């Protein structure tokens, strides 16, 4: 039987970030899912997917937060905790950096999306913020 | 003109492993299994959902003469990184199917969750192919 390419384990860790971002998930937990040490895991993840696992997890959380800001009337703090972040201060800072405006301003500028037939998994994958100007906030997760 | 979609193809890392996964875990039936010795033991292997005519061809990622070794390795890596397209299935009971498939060892990427169009869940095969199943809300 052909041996499984090592990238498959990295994909498993990425899937876990997408599925369990609401939990207090961190990079060492993701590394365990890929059977690698955290440092080695971060390097390999970046080599495979072009960004660090920390960055991936944070932008996944920010994307979900943006969707909740847009489609619900829950408070900013409530949304912050709901997407697995523990500090409202660093959430607001990261959000501002990635979206160029505060969570409150984002909500005001973006009316709820119309009931769509596009699968949520597709929206979730395409809406995740990503850009070369993105800098990591190591305190946010 | 075109009349019917009959087969869709997915790349698989290992055909035996994939056949076991699609039949034993996903509950599909074996449709075609033909090996051609004069074509380097090329194996045409397909499965499908009982009662539906569309087949899924479980295609091994070929080396020469179809792809050079480097290309084959690139496809293998891309598959393992989850770069495959997806297949979408319908179910009449997302929660029940989730529990059944999970108990058989299927790796879920997303538990059943409420969406504007119904309840959906995501899972992968051993090769990294991505699947969704949705229980559409009526009306």
Coordinates of C-alpha atoms in Angstrom, one line a residue:
Chain A
X1 CA 0.0 0.0 0.0
X2 CA 1.3 3.4 -0.9
X3 CA 2.5 5.5 2.0
X4 CA 0.5 8.5 2.9
X5 CA 2.2 11.8 1.9
X6 CA 3.2 13.8 5.0
X7 CA 1.0 16.7 3.7
X8 CA -2.1 14.6 4.6
X9 CA -1.3 15.0 8.3
X10 CA -0.9 18.8 7.9
X11 CA -4.3 18.9 6.1
X12 CA -5.8 17.1 9.1
X13 CA -4.4 19.8 11.4
X14 CA -5.8 22.5 9.1
X15 CA -9.2 20.7 9.1
X16 CA -9.1 20.8 12.9
X17 CA -8.5 24.5 12.9
X18 CA -11.6 24.9 10.7
X19 CA -13.7 22.6 12.8
X20 CA -12.7 23.5 16.3
X21 CA -11.7 27.2 16.2
X22 CA -14.3 27.9 18.8
X23 CA -12.4 25.8 21.4
X24 CA -9.3 27.1 23.1
X25 CA -7.3 25.5 20.3
X26 CA -3.6 26.4 19.9
X27 CA -0.7 25.5 17.7
X28 CA 0.7 22.8 19.9
X29 CA -2.7 21.0 19.8
X30 CA -2.7 21.3 16.0
X31 CA 0.9 20.0 15.9
X32 CA -0.2 16.9 17.9
X33 CA -2.8 16.1 15.2
X34 CA 0.0 16.2 12.6
X35 CA 2.3 14.0 14.8
X36 CA 5.0 16.8 14.7
X37 CA 6.7 19.0 17.3
X38 CA 5.2 22.5 17.4
X39 CA 8.3 24.2 15.8
X40 CA 8.7 21.6 13.1
X41 CA 4.9 21.6 12.5
X42 CA 4.8 25.4 12.0
X43 CA 7.6 25.2 9.5
X44 CA 6.1 22.3 7.5
X45 CA 2.6 23.9 7.6
X46 CA 4.0 27.1 6.2
X47 CA 5.9 25.3 3.5
X48 CA 2.7 23.4 2.5
X49 CA 0.1 26.1 2.8
X50 CA 2.0 29.4 2.6
X51 CA 1.2 30.7 6.0
X52 CA 1.8 29.7 9.6
X53 CA -0.7 27.6 11.6
X54 CA -1.1 30.5 14.0
X55 CA -2.0 32.9 11.2
X56 CA -4.4 30.4 9.7
X57 CA -6.2 29.8 12.9
X58 CA -6.4 33.5 13.7
X59 CA -7.8 34.4 10.3
X60 CA -10.3 31.6 10.5
X61 CA -11.5 33.1 13.8
X62 CA -11.6 36.6 12.3
X63 CA -13.5 35.4 9.3
X64 CA -16.2 33.8 11.5
X65 CA -16.2 36.9 13.7
X66 CA -16.8 39.1 10.6
X67 CA -19.7 36.8 9.6
X68 CA -21.3 37.0 13.0
X69 CA -20.9 40.8 13.2
X70 CA -22.6 41.0 9.8
X71 CA -25.4 38.4 10.3
X72 CA -26.2 38.6 14.0
X73 CA -26.7 41.3 16.6
X74 CA -24.5 39.7 19.2
X75 CA -22.1 41.9 21.1
X76 CA -18.5 42.2 20.1
X77 CA -17.3 40.6 23.3
X78 CA -19.7 37.7 22.9
X79 CA -18.5 37.2 19.3
X80 CA -14.9 37.3 20.4
X81 CA -15.4 34.5 22.9
X82 CA -17.6 32.6 20.5
X83 CA -14.8 32.3 17.9
X84 CA -12.3 31.0 20.5
X85 CA -10.4 34.2 21.3
X86 CA -10.0 35.2 24.9
X87 CA -9.1 38.8 24.9
X88 CA -11.4 41.4 23.5
X89 CA -8.5 43.9 23.3
X90 CA -6.4 41.8 21.0
X91 CA -9.4 40.7 19.1
X92 CA -10.2 44.3 18.3
X93 CA -6.6 45.0 17.4
X94 CA -6.3 42.0 15.1
X95 CA -9.6 42.7 13.5
X96 CA -8.7 46.4 12.9
X97 CA -5.4 45.4 11.3
X98 CA -7.0 42.8 9.0
X99 CA -10.2 44.5 8.0
X100 CA -9.0 48.1 8.3
X101 CA -11.8 49.1 10.6
X102 CA -13.1 48.2 14.1
X103 CA -15.6 45.4 14.6
X104 CA -18.3 48.0 15.3
X105 CA -17.5 50.0 12.1
X106 CA -17.4 46.7 10.1
X107 CA -20.9 45.8 11.4
X108 CA -22.2 49.3 10.4
X109 CA -20.7 49.1 7.0
X110 CA -21.9 45.5 6.1
X111 CA -25.6 44.7 6.0
X112 CA -26.5 41.0 6.6
X113 CA -25.9 38.8 3.6
X114 CA -29.0 37.7 1.9
X115 CA -30.1 34.1 2.5
X116 CA -27.8 32.4 0.1
X117 CA -27.7 29.0 -1.5
X118 CA -23.9 28.9 -1.6
X119 CA -22.7 26.3 0.9
X120 CA -21.3 27.8 4.0
X121 CA -18.1 25.8 3.7
X122 CA -17.5 27.6 0.4
X123 CA -18.2 31.0 1.8
X124 CA -16.0 30.2 4.8
X125 CA -13.1 29.2 2.6
X126 CA -13.3 32.1 0.3
X127 CA -13.9 34.9 2.8
X128 CA -11.0 34.1 5.1
X129 CA -8.8 37.2 5.2
X130 CA -5.4 36.8 3.7
X131 CA -2.8 39.2 2.4
X132 CA 0.9 39.8 2.3
X133 CA 0.5 42.9 4.5
X134 CA -1.0 40.7 7.2
X135 CA 1.3 40.6 10.3
X136 CA 0.9 38.2 13.1
X137 CA -0.3 39.3 16.5
X138 CA 1.3 36.7 18.7
X139 CA -0.9 37.8 21.7
X140 CA -4.2 37.3 19.9
X141 CA -4.6 33.6 20.2
Chain B
X1 CA -26.3 16.7 -27.4
X2 CA -25.0 15.7 -24.0
X3 CA -27.6 13.6 -22.3
X4 CA -26.4 12.5 -19.0
X5 CA -23.6 12.7 -16.5
X6 CA -22.4 9.1 -16.0
X7 CA -19.0 9.3 -14.2
X8 CA -17.1 11.7 -12.1
X9 CA -13.5 11.1 -11.3
X10 CA -11.6 11.5 -8.1
X11 CA -7.8 10.9 -7.7
X12 CA -7.0 8.4 -5.0
X13 CA -3.8 7.7 -3.3
X14 CA -4.3 3.9 -3.2
X15 CA -7.1 2.2 -5.1
X16 CA -7.5 -0.8 -2.8
X17 CA -7.7 1.4 0.2
X18 CA -10.1 3.8 -1.6
X19 CA -12.3 0.9 -2.7
X20 CA -12.6 -0.3 0.9
X21 CA -13.3 3.2 2.1
X22 CA -16.0 4.0 -0.4
X23 CA -17.8 0.6 -0.1
X24 CA -17.3 -0.4 3.5
X25 CA -17.4 3.1 5.1
X26 CA -19.5 5.2 2.7
X27 CA -21.8 2.3 1.8
X28 CA -21.4 2.6 -2.0
X29 CA -21.5 -0.4 -4.4
X30 CA -18.7 -1.5 -6.7
X31 CA -19.7 -0.8 -10.3
X32 CA -16.6 -1.6 -12.5
X33 CA -13.2 -3.1 -11.7
X34 CA -11.2 -3.8 -14.8
X35 CA -7.4 -4.2 -15.0
X36 CA -5.6 -3.9 -18.3
X37 CA -2.2 -5.7 -18.2
X38 CA -1.0 -4.3 -21.5
X39 CA -1.6 -0.7 -20.2
X40 CA 0.8 -1.2 -17.2
X41 CA -2.0 -2.7 -15.2
X42 CA -4.2 0.3 -15.5
X43 CA -7.2 -0.3 -13.3
X44 CA -10.6 1.3 -14.1
X45 CA -12.4 1.2 -10.8
X46 CA -15.8 2.8 -10.1
X47 CA -18.3 2.8 -7.3
X48 CA -21.7 4.4 -6.9
X49 CA -24.6 5.0 -4.6
X50 CA -27.1 2.1 -4.8
X51 CA -30.1 3.4 -6.7
X52 CA -28.3 6.2 -8.4
X53 CA -26.7 5.9 -11.9
X54 CA -23.8 8.3 -11.5
X55 CA -20.5 6.5 -10.8
X56 CA -17.5 7.7 -9.1
X57 CA -14.2 6.6 -10.8
X58 CA -11.5 6.0 -8.3
X59 CA -8.5 6.8 -10.4
X60 CA -4.9 6.1 -9.3
X61 CA -2.6 9.0 -9.9
X62 CA -0.6 7.8 -12.9
X63 CA 3.1 8.0 -13.6
X64 CA 4.7 7.7 -17.1
X65 CA 3.5 7.7 -19.8
X66 CA 0.6 9.8 -18.6
X67 CA 2.5 12.0 -16.1
X68 CA 6.2 12.2 -15.5
X69 CA 7.3 11.3 -11.9
X70 CA 7.6 14.9 -10.8
X71 CA 4.0 15.7 -12.0
X72 CA 2.7 12.6 -10.3
X73 CA 4.4 13.6 -7.0
X74 CA 3.0 17.1 -7.3
X75 CA -0.6 15.8 -7.7
X76 CA -0.1 13.5 -4.8
X77 CA 1.0 16.4 -2.7
X78 CA -1.8 18.6 -3.8
X79 CA -4.3 15.9 -3.0
X80 CA -2.8 15.4 0.4
X81 CA -3.0 19.2 1.0
X82 CA -6.7 19.1 0.2
X83 CA -6.6 20.8 -3.2
X84 CA -9.1 18.4 -4.7
X85 CA -12.5 19.6 -5.8
X86 CA -15.4 18.5 -3.8
X87 CA -18.4 16.2 -4.2
X88 CA -21.7 17.1 -2.8
X89 CA -24.2 14.5 -1.5
X90 CA -27.8 14.7 -0.4
X91 CA -29.0 12.9 2.8
X92 CA -32.5 12.7 4.4
X93 CA -30.9 12.6 7.9
X94 CA -27.7 14.5 8.3
X95 CA -27.3 13.8 12.0
X96 CA -28.1 10.1 11.7
X97 CA -25.7 9.7 8.7
X98 CA -23.0 11.6 10.5
X99 CA -23.2 9.3 13.5
X100 CA -23.3 6.2 11.3
X101 CA -20.3 7.3 9.2
X102 CA -18.3 8.5 12.2
X103 CA -18.8 5.2 13.9
X104 CA -17.3 3.5 10.8
X105 CA -14.2 5.7 11.1
X106 CA -14.9 8.4 8.5
X107 CA -12.9 11.6 9.2
X108 CA -15.3 14.5 9.5
X109 CA -14.1 18.1 8.9
X110 CA -17.4 19.5 10.1
X111 CA -20.1 18.2 12.3
X112 CA -23.7 18.6 11.1
X113 CA -24.6 22.3 11.4
X114 CA -27.6 24.4 10.6
X115 CA -27.3 26.5 7.4
X116 CA -29.8 28.7 5.6
X117 CA -30.4 25.9 3.1
X118 CA -30.6 23.0 5.6
X119 CA -28.2 20.9 7.7
X120 CA -24.8 20.1 6.3
X121 CA -21.6 18.3 7.3
X122 CA -18.2 17.8 5.8
X123 CA -15.8 14.8 5.6
X124 CA -12.8 13.5 3.7
X125 CA -11.6 10.3 2.2
X126 CA -8.2 8.8 3.0
X127 CA -6.6 10.6 0.0
X128 CA -7.8 14.0 1.1
X129 CA -10.9 14.4 -1.2
X130 CA -13.4 16.7 0.3
X131 CA -17.1 15.7 0.5
X132 CA -20.2 17.4 1.9
X133 CA -23.6 16.0 2.7
X134 CA -26.6 18.2 3.1
X135 CA -30.1 17.6 4.3
X136 CA -31.9 20.3 2.4
X137 CA -34.7 22.1 4.3
X138 CA -38.0 21.5 2.6
X139 CA -39.8 24.4 0.8

